[in-house]
Amino acid sequence: MKTQVAIIGSGPAGLLLGQLLHLSGIDAVIIEQKNRDYILQRIRAGVLEQGTVSILDRARVSERLHREGLVHTGFDVCFAGQRQRLDLEKYADGKTVVVYGQTEITRDMMDAREASGAITVYDAENVAIHDFESDHPRVTYTKDGKDFQLTCDFIAGCDGFHGVSRKSVPTSAIKTFEKIYPFGWIGVLSETKPVSDELIYANHESGFALCSMRSPTRSRCYVQCALTDTIEDWPEEKFWKALKQKLDPETAADLETGPAIEKSIAPLRSFVTEPMRFGSLFLAGDAAHIVPPAGAKGMNLAASDIHYLSNALIEHYTSGKKDKVSLDQYSHKALARVWKTERFSWWMTSLLHTLPENGELGTKLQRAELEYVFQSDAAQAMWAENYVGLPL
Ligand code: RFL
Ligand code: PHB
């Protein structure tokens, strides 16, 4: 098989790239190791920046998002037994965010891809990438016991943190930066009415919590947990009790609890790969970087990488020029935004979580910073500007 761009991974990054290239008449094949149902069962992101919505508009996959997505003009922060609102619209020049699950965006993009007739190979095993230091890269894989080869002009490594693309680059050609936080998040999805119309982030001496949602009848809540905890350590009763403890008394009393539809534990990590391009291989999304989830940035960052990468590929194929100037700029452009987003995600994580090694001094400093933020227009503007998403 032959294509122009081989895309490894059918997550948000790979699907969005495939769709934008398709709309520009560029042929791309997606090679994915799992199947469609497995991917659509993964519960992940929930908050979309306005810039991400614009990219999805450009990709013509946002019709349901505009119908069903919940526009949020602010969020609450709960600390010291009270709730304070951060008004995004006021502090970020009228900008807002949209709550619409990553699972739904993935479904919308898979449907668009199927309707367009573009090829996705699901259940591909032993996926390997070759010769990407040359102009004739290849992807090999096994499917139903048979070996296949896909030749292409470029490979887009959109296969997430554990994928094969980044790991195929020689260690001498790559520099990675990493911080693993000494705690995780236990997340529960439940068919219960969200406790508030907007998200509530909570800082408490016993740890962080977040009340989020997927729809007006479906809640997604998180509680800070130990890195060594397993799902079995968190029966639902314990989860709801821990969540209530971190909220102000009024919100805790209003919280509707119920059985978990899904429960999972996520470790928290900051991770960046430099550069994001190696010859004919381009890394995008979680394959190149990870942010801790407190800032709700992971999928948004995947979308902004794809904005830069799709523009570069489209310019390369449509300008008639043989050079690769636009492609040469991809890594630099993407990383500039990645690092600023890493900074914000690290800042929000540090501000809201309990870090055992910081001791009582750390708790006092966090409290002082939270009080300062809500007394300062400048600090709220910084938070809001980053939360709604820095310009592309
Ligand atoms: P994905 O989604 O991991 O997709 C990668 C795809 O590649 C496939 N794959 C392979 N395919 C072929 N060969 C191989 N060898 C392969 N190895 C892997 C995988 O099966 C998969 O289908 O990466 P992508 O596309 O870069 O998207 C990144 C986002 O999924 C991620 O950043 C977000 O989910 C992060 N995130 C959030 N992001 C936000 O923007 N807003 C949020 O509110 C938000 N909340 C979250 C989050 C992530 C969380 N977890 C579970 C880590 C909340 C949580 C709890
Ligand atoms: C989510 O709804 O899953 C979510 C929302 C906001 C975050 C992280 C996760 O900061």
Tab-separated table of C-alpha atoms and ligand atoms in Angstrom:
chain	number	residue	atom	x	y	z
A	1	MET	CA	0.000	0.000	0.000
A	2	LYS	CA	1.141	3.591	-0.681
A	3	THR	CA	-0.010	6.913	0.754
A	4	GLN	CA	1.255	10.464	1.159
A	5	VAL	CA	1.082	10.638	4.969
A	6	ALA	CA	1.061	7.562	7.217
A	7	ILE	CA	-0.561	8.421	10.542
A	8	ILE	CA	0.216	6.164	13.502
A	9	GLY	CA	-2.636	6.236	16.034
A	10	SER	CA	-6.345	6.961	15.843
A	11	GLY	CA	-6.681	9.202	18.916
A	12	PRO	CA	-7.704	12.877	18.696
A	13	ALA	CA	-4.352	13.912	17.137
A	14	GLY	CA	-4.309	11.262	14.392
A	15	LEU	CA	-7.991	11.600	13.506
A	16	LEU	CA	-7.858	15.394	13.355
A	17	LEU	CA	-4.778	15.338	11.116
A	18	GLY	CA	-6.402	12.756	8.861
A	19	GLN	CA	-9.534	14.872	8.512
A	20	LEU	CA	-7.702	18.165	7.800
A	21	LEU	CA	-5.470	16.484	5.189
A	22	HIS	CA	-8.477	14.794	3.582
A	23	LEU	CA	-10.250	18.168	3.210
A	24	SER	CA	-7.164	19.445	1.352
A	25	GLY	CA	-7.046	16.450	-0.966
A	26	ILE	CA	-3.982	14.886	0.688
A	27	ASP	CA	-4.066	11.111	1.054
A	28	ALA	CA	-3.449	9.681	4.526
A	29	VAL	CA	-3.814	6.206	6.030
A	30	ILE	CA	-4.229	5.701	9.788
A	31	ILE	CA	-2.634	2.638	11.400
A	32	GLU	CA	-4.127	1.904	14.843
A	33	GLN	CA	-3.309	-0.962	17.189
A	34	LYS	CA	-6.732	-1.123	18.925
A	35	ASN	CA	-10.266	-1.345	17.532
A	36	ARG	CA	-12.928	1.369	17.290
A	37	ASP	CA	-14.988	0.142	20.262
A	38	TYR	CA	-11.959	-0.041	22.542
A	39	ILE	CA	-10.970	3.537	21.667
A	40	LEU	CA	-14.518	4.815	22.240
A	41	GLN	CA	-14.588	3.291	25.723
A	42	ARG	CA	-11.612	5.340	26.922
A	43	ILE	CA	-12.858	8.142	29.177
A	44	ARG	CA	-10.512	11.083	28.998
A	45	ALA	CA	-10.640	14.827	28.410
A	46	GLY	CA	-13.632	17.082	28.870
A	47	VAL	CA	-12.726	20.746	28.380
A	48	LEU	CA	-12.114	22.341	24.973
A	49	GLU	CA	-10.418	25.671	24.404
A	50	GLN	CA	-12.036	28.077	21.960
A	51	GLY	CA	-9.044	27.597	19.618
A	52	THR	CA	-9.620	23.826	19.641
A	53	VAL	CA	-13.275	24.384	18.757
A	54	SER	CA	-12.149	26.596	15.834
A	55	ILE	CA	-9.814	23.845	14.566
A	56	LEU	CA	-12.684	21.330	14.821
A	57	ASP	CA	-14.869	23.819	12.900
A	58	ARG	CA	-12.186	23.986	10.197
A	59	ALA	CA	-12.155	20.174	10.129
A	60	ARG	CA	-15.976	20.228	9.714
A	61	VAL	CA	-16.557	17.844	12.627
A	62	SER	CA	-18.099	20.253	15.140
A	63	GLU	CA	-21.794	20.158	14.286
A	64	ARG	CA	-22.795	17.942	17.269
A	65	LEU	CA	-20.295	19.714	19.513
A	66	HIS	CA	-22.084	23.029	18.929
A	67	ARG	CA	-25.440	21.352	19.590
A	68	GLU	CA	-24.565	19.329	22.686
A	69	GLY	CA	-21.425	20.964	24.121
A	70	LEU	CA	-21.838	23.052	27.284
A	71	VAL	CA	-20.347	26.547	27.044
A	72	HIS	CA	-18.732	27.525	30.354
A	73	THR	CA	-17.972	31.175	31.044
A	74	GLY	CA	-16.075	30.484	34.274
A	75	PHE	CA	-15.190	27.914	36.934
A	76	ASP	CA	-15.117	27.802	40.719
A	77	VAL	CA	-12.218	27.218	43.054
A	78	CYS	CA	-13.018	25.862	46.490
A	79	PHE	CA	-10.503	26.515	49.265
A	80	ALA	CA	-10.627	27.387	52.961
A	81	GLY	CA	-14.250	26.196	53.138
A	82	GLN	CA	-15.589	28.635	50.523
A	83	ARG	CA	-16.111	28.834	46.750
A	84	GLN	CA	-14.723	31.631	44.575
A	85	ARG	CA	-15.573	32.058	40.894
A	86	LEU	CA	-13.029	32.779	38.186
A	87	ASP	CA	-14.899	34.649	35.476
A	88	LEU	CA	-13.249	33.548	32.232
A	89	GLU	CA	-15.383	35.772	30.040
A	90	LYS	CA	-14.519	38.864	32.076
A	91	TYR	CA	-10.801	38.160	32.435
A	92	ALA	CA	-10.095	36.597	29.019
A	93	ASP	CA	-11.658	39.126	26.663
A	94	GLY	CA	-15.001	37.347	26.309
A	95	LYS	CA	-13.437	33.941	25.616
A	96	THR	CA	-15.026	30.773	27.040
A	97	VAL	CA	-14.457	26.984	27.041
A	98	VAL	CA	-16.748	24.158	25.940
A	99	VAL	CA	-17.347	20.975	27.931
A	100	TYR	CA	-17.704	18.107	25.439
A	101	GLY	CA	-16.076	14.722	26.030
A	102	GLN	CA	-13.030	13.539	24.111
A	103	THR	CA	-14.927	10.283	23.487
A	104	GLU	CA	-17.625	12.214	21.609
A	105	ILE	CA	-15.117	14.181	19.505
A	106	THR	CA	-13.358	10.937	18.679
A	107	ARG	CA	-16.686	9.385	17.627
A	108	ASP	CA	-17.531	12.437	15.473
A	109	MET	CA	-14.134	12.313	13.744
A	110	MET	CA	-14.295	8.524	13.220
A	111	ASP	CA	-17.753	8.932	11.647
A	112	ALA	CA	-16.503	11.721	9.355
A	113	ARG	CA	-13.530	9.582	8.336
A	114	GLU	CA	-15.719	6.577	7.565
A	115	ALA	CA	-18.074	8.768	5.522
A	116	SER	CA	-15.126	10.155	3.519
A	117	GLY	CA	-13.925	6.657	2.612
A	118	ALA	CA	-10.431	7.326	4.012
A	119	ILE	CA	-8.636	4.211	5.242
A	120	THR	CA	-8.037	3.344	8.902
A	121	VAL	CA	-6.388	0.008	9.642
A	122	TYR	CA	-7.591	-1.072	13.109
A	123	ASP	CA	-6.161	-3.966	15.141
A	124	ALA	CA	-2.725	-3.514	13.543
A	125	GLU	CA	-0.077	-5.505	15.418
A	126	ASN	CA	3.716	-5.166	15.517
A	127	VAL	CA	3.529	-1.636	14.076
A	128	ALA	CA	7.055	-0.452	13.191
A	129	ILE	CA	8.384	2.624	11.394
A	130	HIS	CA	11.468	2.535	9.154
A	131	ASP	CA	13.795	4.783	7.122
A	132	PHE	CA	12.332	8.037	8.451
A	133	GLU	CA	15.735	9.692	8.192
A	134	SER	CA	15.259	9.350	4.405
A	135	ASP	CA	12.623	10.667	1.949
A	136	HIS	CA	11.177	7.154	1.616
A	137	PRO	CA	9.868	6.166	5.039
A	138	ARG	CA	7.834	2.973	5.564
A	139	VAL	CA	5.469	1.529	8.105
A	140	THR	CA	5.159	-2.218	8.588
A	141	TYR	CA	2.489	-4.056	10.577
A	142	THR	CA	0.739	-7.371	10.930
A	143	LYS	CA	-3.009	-7.784	10.552
A	144	ASP	CA	-4.934	-11.062	10.815
A	145	GLY	CA	-1.622	-12.927	10.791
A	146	LYS	CA	-0.427	-11.317	7.508
A	147	ASP	CA	2.461	-8.834	7.111
A	148	PHE	CA	1.867	-5.487	5.398
A	149	GLN	CA	3.984	-2.520	4.312
A	150	LEU	CA	2.858	1.073	3.806
A	151	THR	CA	5.212	3.378	1.894
A	152	CYS	CA	4.729	7.123	2.243
A	153	ASP	CA	6.292	10.606	2.054
A	154	PHE	CA	5.909	11.383	5.760
A	155	ILE	CA	4.982	9.635	9.007
A	156	ALA	CA	2.927	11.419	11.670
A	157	GLY	CA	3.554	9.794	15.066
A	158	CYS	CA	0.202	10.387	16.808
A	159	ASP	CA	0.358	7.208	18.885
A	160	GLY	CA	0.276	8.646	22.395
A	161	PHE	CA	2.771	8.420	25.231
A	162	HIS	CA	3.253	4.635	25.031
A	163	GLY	CA	3.375	4.488	21.221
A	164	VAL	CA	6.119	3.209	18.958
A	165	SER	CA	6.982	6.445	17.101
A	166	ARG	CA	8.941	8.374	19.743
A	167	LYS	CA	10.610	5.164	20.926
A	168	SER	CA	11.924	4.520	17.389
A	169	VAL	CA	14.027	7.682	17.382
A	170	PRO	CA	17.685	7.053	18.359
A	171	THR	CA	18.259	8.315	21.909
A	172	SER	CA	21.170	10.442	20.669
A	173	ALA	CA	18.733	12.476	18.505
A	174	ILE	CA	16.206	13.217	21.224
A	175	LYS	CA	16.128	15.069	24.536
A	176	THR	CA	13.340	14.442	27.010
A	177	PHE	CA	12.317	16.464	30.068
A	178	GLU	CA	10.199	14.757	32.712
A	179	LYS	CA	8.643	15.210	36.136
A	180	ILE	CA	6.522	12.481	37.726
A	181	TYR	CA	4.287	13.873	40.464
A	182	PRO	CA	4.095	11.935	43.740
A	183	PHE	CA	0.294	11.448	43.456
A	184	GLY	CA	-2.414	10.487	40.957
A	185	TRP	CA	-6.111	11.107	40.253
A	186	ILE	CA	-8.891	8.606	40.833
A	187	GLY	CA	-11.727	9.501	38.447
A	188	VAL	CA	-15.367	8.401	38.634
A	189	LEU	CA	-17.948	8.788	35.870
A	190	SER	CA	-21.515	8.581	37.171
A	191	GLU	CA	-25.073	9.086	35.915
A	192	THR	CA	-25.680	11.863	38.459
A	193	LYS	CA	-26.571	15.544	38.029
A	194	PRO	CA	-23.431	17.730	38.221
A	195	VAL	CA	-23.313	19.549	41.559
A	196	SER	CA	-22.864	22.895	39.791
A	197	ASP	CA	-23.355	24.295	36.261
A	198	GLU	CA	-19.615	24.916	36.052
A	199	LEU	CA	-16.480	23.004	37.100
A	200	ILE	CA	-15.316	23.163	40.707
A	201	TYR	CA	-11.590	22.750	41.437
A	202	ALA	CA	-10.943	22.137	45.147
A	203	ASN	CA	-7.808	22.646	47.229
A	204	HIS	CA	-7.910	21.060	50.695
A	205	GLU	CA	-5.239	20.000	53.173
A	206	SER	CA	-6.270	16.382	52.504
A	207	GLY	CA	-5.748	16.826	48.747
A	208	PHE	CA	-7.134	18.061	45.436
A	209	ALA	CA	-10.583	17.335	43.998
A	210	LEU	CA	-12.461	18.276	40.832
A	211	CYS	CA	-16.181	18.178	40.034
A	212	SER	CA	-16.537	18.077	36.254
A	213	MET	CA	-19.225	16.787	33.923
A	214	ARG	CA	-19.997	15.280	30.541
A	215	SER	CA	-23.629	16.404	30.231
A	216	PRO	CA	-26.400	17.925	32.391
A	217	THR	CA	-27.063	14.416	33.771
A	218	ARG	CA	-23.572	12.910	33.844
A	219	SER	CA	-20.792	13.836	36.295
A	220	ARG	CA	-17.063	13.233	36.047
A	221	CYS	CA	-15.303	13.764	39.394
A	222	TYR	CA	-11.717	13.290	40.523
A	223	VAL	CA	-9.922	13.038	43.860
A	224	GLN	CA	-6.170	13.149	44.472
A	225	CYS	CA	-4.880	9.683	45.424
A	226	ALA	CA	-1.588	7.979	46.249
A	227	LEU	CA	0.558	6.810	43.334
A	228	THR	CA	0.452	3.275	44.708
A	229	ASP	CA	-3.378	3.180	44.990
A	230	THR	CA	-5.375	0.770	42.833
A	231	ILE	CA	-9.060	0.866	41.833
A	232	GLU	CA	-9.759	-1.710	44.562
A	233	ASP	CA	-8.533	0.806	47.164
A	234	TRP	CA	-11.368	3.165	46.123
A	235	PRO	CA	-14.834	1.720	46.682
A	236	GLU	CA	-17.456	4.276	45.643
A	237	GLU	CA	-18.454	5.120	49.207
A	238	LYS	CA	-14.859	6.075	50.023
A	239	PHE	CA	-14.586	8.149	46.840
A	240	TRP	CA	-17.712	10.243	47.485
A	241	LYS	CA	-16.738	10.739	51.144
A	242	ALA	CA	-13.257	11.944	50.140
A	243	LEU	CA	-14.745	14.285	47.529
A	244	LYS	CA	-17.257	15.801	49.967
A	245	GLN	CA	-14.503	16.380	52.521
A	246	LYS	CA	-12.693	18.652	50.041
A	247	LEU	CA	-15.747	20.773	49.170
A	248	ASP	CA	-17.372	23.597	51.144
A	249	PRO	CA	-20.243	22.345	53.372
A	250	GLU	CA	-23.022	23.703	51.118
A	251	THR	CA	-21.637	22.081	47.956
A	252	ALA	CA	-20.905	18.836	49.838
A	253	ALA	CA	-24.542	18.730	50.995
A	254	ASP	CA	-25.783	19.288	47.415
A	255	LEU	CA	-23.545	16.608	45.858
A	256	GLU	CA	-25.565	13.809	44.318
A	257	THR	CA	-23.731	10.482	44.532
A	258	GLY	CA	-24.365	7.264	42.619
A	259	PRO	CA	-22.798	4.121	41.159
A	260	ALA	CA	-19.705	4.510	38.965
A	261	ILE	CA	-20.120	3.812	35.245
A	262	GLU	CA	-16.341	3.985	34.925
A	263	LYS	CA	-13.532	4.327	37.421
A	264	SER	CA	-9.856	4.816	36.609
A	265	ILE	CA	-6.605	6.049	38.116
A	266	ALA	CA	-4.302	8.363	36.171
A	267	PRO	CA	-0.708	9.108	37.161
A	268	LEU	CA	0.369	12.747	36.778
A	269	ARG	CA	3.346	13.645	34.632
A	270	SER	CA	4.988	16.608	32.889
A	271	PHE	CA	6.961	15.406	29.862
A	272	VAL	CA	8.378	17.077	26.744
A	273	THR	CA	10.384	15.672	23.812
A	274	GLU	CA	12.679	17.948	21.859
A	275	PRO	CA	12.638	18.203	18.881
A	276	MET	CA	9.266	17.026	17.566
A	277	ARG	CA	10.580	16.208	14.093
A	278	PHE	CA	13.179	13.688	12.940
A	279	GLY	CA	13.620	13.673	9.130
A	280	SER	CA	10.310	12.481	7.692
A	281	LEU	CA	8.818	11.673	11.113
A	282	PHE	CA	6.680	14.257	12.945
A	283	LEU	CA	5.510	13.666	16.527
A	284	ALA	CA	2.240	15.227	17.713
A	285	GLY	CA	0.052	15.118	20.833
A	286	ASP	CA	0.809	12.795	23.741
A	287	ALA	CA	3.508	11.057	21.654
A	288	ALA	CA	5.587	14.224	22.098
A	289	HIS	CA	4.441	15.651	25.433
A	290	ILE	CA	2.295	15.019	28.507
A	291	VAL	CA	0.785	17.605	30.834
A	292	PRO	CA	-0.724	16.878	34.252
A	293	PRO	CA	-4.524	17.076	33.757
A	294	ALA	CA	-5.274	19.944	36.182
A	295	GLY	CA	-5.182	22.580	33.428
A	296	ALA	CA	-7.340	20.457	31.049
A	297	LYS	CA	-4.727	20.903	28.334
A	298	GLY	CA	-3.682	17.484	26.956
A	299	MET	CA	-6.158	17.161	24.123
A	300	ASN	CA	-6.071	20.890	23.422
A	301	LEU	CA	-2.312	20.693	22.975
A	302	ALA	CA	-2.735	17.715	20.632
A	303	ALA	CA	-5.132	19.885	18.576
A	304	SER	CA	-2.715	22.826	18.429
A	305	ASP	CA	0.161	20.557	17.298
A	306	ILE	CA	-2.108	19.294	14.524
A	307	HIS	CA	-2.998	22.864	13.579
A	308	TYR	CA	0.710	23.586	12.943
A	309	LEU	CA	1.471	20.203	11.353
A	310	SER	CA	-1.536	20.155	9.021
A	311	ASN	CA	-0.795	23.712	7.864
A	312	ALA	CA	2.826	22.758	7.135
A	313	LEU	CA	1.879	19.583	5.238
A	314	ILE	CA	-0.854	21.370	3.266
A	315	GLU	CA	1.568	24.158	2.325
A	316	HIS	CA	4.182	21.593	1.312
A	317	TYR	CA	1.797	19.702	-0.957
A	318	THR	CA	-0.149	22.616	-2.395
A	319	SER	CA	2.436	25.418	-2.824
A	320	GLY	CA	4.150	23.626	-5.702
A	321	LYS	CA	7.502	24.274	-4.023
A	322	LYS	CA	9.800	21.294	-3.561
A	323	ASP	CA	11.416	22.688	-0.386
A	324	LYS	CA	10.287	21.828	3.096
A	325	VAL	CA	10.465	25.270	4.756
A	326	SER	CA	7.057	25.045	6.394
A	327	LEU	CA	7.760	21.518	7.648
A	328	ASP	CA	11.144	22.658	9.003
A	329	GLN	CA	9.345	25.195	11.216
A	330	TYR	CA	6.871	22.714	12.733
A	331	SER	CA	8.898	21.584	15.742
A	332	HIS	CA	9.926	25.110	16.740
A	333	LYS	CA	6.392	26.528	16.428
A	334	ALA	CA	4.746	23.651	18.257
A	335	LEU	CA	7.294	23.568	21.091
A	336	ALA	CA	6.915	27.284	21.819
A	337	ARG	CA	3.264	26.700	22.671
A	338	VAL	CA	3.923	23.323	24.331
A	339	TRP	CA	6.319	24.824	26.893
A	340	LYS	CA	3.941	27.652	27.839
A	341	THR	CA	1.150	25.119	28.292
A	342	GLU	CA	3.437	22.845	30.317
A	343	ARG	CA	4.195	25.812	32.555
A	344	PHE	CA	0.519	26.566	33.130
A	345	SER	CA	-0.391	22.913	33.803
A	346	TRP	CA	2.495	22.591	36.293
A	347	TRP	CA	1.412	25.852	37.972
A	348	MET	CA	-2.222	24.772	38.383
A	349	THR	CA	-1.110	21.359	39.661
A	350	SER	CA	1.257	22.915	42.226
A	351	LEU	CA	-1.334	25.452	43.348
A	352	LEU	CA	-4.141	22.974	43.972
A	353	HIS	CA	-2.623	19.651	45.081
A	354	THR	CA	-1.302	18.662	48.474
A	355	LEU	CA	2.395	17.898	48.174
A	356	PRO	CA	3.482	15.937	51.257
A	357	GLU	CA	7.083	17.107	50.949
A	358	ASN	CA	6.031	20.775	51.117
A	359	GLY	CA	4.776	20.426	54.701
A	360	GLU	CA	2.814	23.052	56.600
A	361	LEU	CA	4.771	25.871	55.026
A	362	GLY	CA	3.679	24.670	51.590
A	363	THR	CA	0.020	24.579	52.670
A	364	LYS	CA	0.239	28.143	54.025
A	365	LEU	CA	1.930	29.400	50.843
A	366	GLN	CA	-0.736	27.736	48.662
A	367	ARG	CA	-3.498	29.348	50.716
A	368	ALA	CA	-1.791	32.748	50.446
A	369	GLU	CA	-1.434	32.369	46.680
A	370	LEU	CA	-5.107	31.412	46.269
A	371	GLU	CA	-6.195	34.388	48.377
A	372	TYR	CA	-3.878	36.650	46.375
A	373	VAL	CA	-5.200	35.389	43.032
A	374	PHE	CA	-8.787	36.185	43.956
A	375	GLN	CA	-7.812	39.690	45.143
A	376	SER	CA	-5.812	40.478	42.002
A	377	ASP	CA	-7.289	41.259	38.600
A	378	ALA	CA	-3.856	40.679	37.029
A	379	ALA	CA	-3.532	37.191	38.560
A	380	GLN	CA	-7.063	36.218	37.524
A	381	ALA	CA	-6.347	37.498	34.014
A	382	MET	CA	-3.217	35.290	33.860
A	383	TRP	CA	-5.223	32.233	34.987
A	384	ALA	CA	-8.122	32.942	32.621
A	385	GLU	CA	-5.925	33.742	29.592
A	386	ASN	CA	-4.112	30.412	29.938
A	387	TYR	CA	-7.216	28.370	30.802
A	388	VAL	CA	-9.124	29.460	27.686
A	389	GLY	CA	-5.976	28.767	25.659
A	390	LEU	CA	-3.047	30.855	24.452
A	391	PRO	CA	-3.251	32.091	20.867
A	392	LEU	CA	-2.212	29.646	18.149
B	1	RFL	P1	-4.076	9.227	22.461
B	1	RFL	O1	-5.438	9.676	22.766
B	1	RFL	O2	-3.336	8.462	23.512
B	1	RFL	O3	-4.155	8.373	21.121
B	1	RFL	C1	-3.058	7.592	20.672
B	1	RFL	C2	-3.595	6.452	19.809
B	1	RFL	O4	-2.475	5.711	19.320
B	1	RFL	C3	-2.735	4.320	19.475
B	1	RFL	N1	-1.447	3.614	19.559
B	1	RFL	C4	-0.897	2.938	18.522
B	1	RFL	N2	-1.337	2.737	17.268
B	1	RFL	C5	-0.546	1.995	16.447
B	1	RFL	N3	0.633	1.445	16.848
B	1	RFL	C6	1.102	1.617	18.102
B	1	RFL	N4	2.252	1.085	18.481
B	1	RFL	C7	0.319	2.397	18.999
B	1	RFL	N5	0.469	2.798	20.287
B	1	RFL	C8	-0.603	3.514	20.601
B	1	RFL	C9	-3.561	4.231	20.747
B	1	RFL	O5	-4.318	3.038	20.816
B	1	RFL	C10	-4.445	5.479	20.606
B	1	RFL	O6	-5.633	5.194	19.915
B	1	RFL	O7	-3.120	10.442	22.065
B	1	RFL	P2	-3.454	11.856	21.293
B	1	RFL	O8	-4.218	11.606	20.049
B	1	RFL	O9	-2.161	12.577	21.254
B	1	RFL	O10	-4.466	12.627	22.283
B	1	RFL	C11	-4.041	13.070	23.543
B	1	RFL	C12	-5.227	13.105	24.514
B	1	RFL	O11	-5.859	11.828	24.492
B	1	RFL	C13	-4.795	13.447	25.943
B	1	RFL	O12	-3.831	14.461	25.945
B	1	RFL	C14	-5.987	13.919	26.815
B	1	RFL	O13	-6.900	12.868	27.042
B	1	RFL	C15	-5.500	14.462	28.157
B	1	RFL	N6	-6.583	14.861	29.067
B	1	RFL	C16	-7.249	16.066	28.915
B	1	RFL	N7	-6.964	16.873	27.863
B	1	RFL	C17	-7.679	18.033	27.672
B	1	RFL	O14	-7.383	18.740	26.706
B	1	RFL	N8	-8.704	18.430	28.503
B	1	RFL	C18	-9.060	17.674	29.580
B	1	RFL	O15	-10.021	18.012	30.266
B	1	RFL	C19	-8.301	16.460	29.843
B	1	RFL	N9	-8.600	15.677	30.879
B	1	RFL	C20	-6.919	14.039	30.142
B	1	RFL	C21	-7.937	14.478	31.051
B	1	RFL	C22	-6.299	12.793	30.331
B	1	RFL	C23	-6.660	12.013	31.407
B	1	RFL	N10	-6.031	10.753	31.543
B	1	RFL	C24	-6.751	9.539	31.577
B	1	RFL	C25	-4.609	10.626	31.332
B	1	RFL	C26	-8.284	13.714	32.140
B	1	RFL	C27	-7.632	12.497	32.348
B	1	RFL	C28	-8.003	11.710	33.578
B	2	PHB	C1	-12.609	16.264	32.855
B	2	PHB	O1	-13.803	16.608	32.762
B	2	PHB	O2	-12.247	15.101	32.657
B	2	PHB	C2	-11.596	17.277	33.256
B	2	PHB	C3	-11.988	18.610	33.366
B	2	PHB	C4	-11.058	19.566	33.751
B	2	PHB	C5	-9.755	19.176	34.020
B	2	PHB	C6	-9.363	17.848	33.887
B	2	PHB	C7	-10.297	16.888	33.505
B	2	PHB	O3	-8.875	20.115	34.423
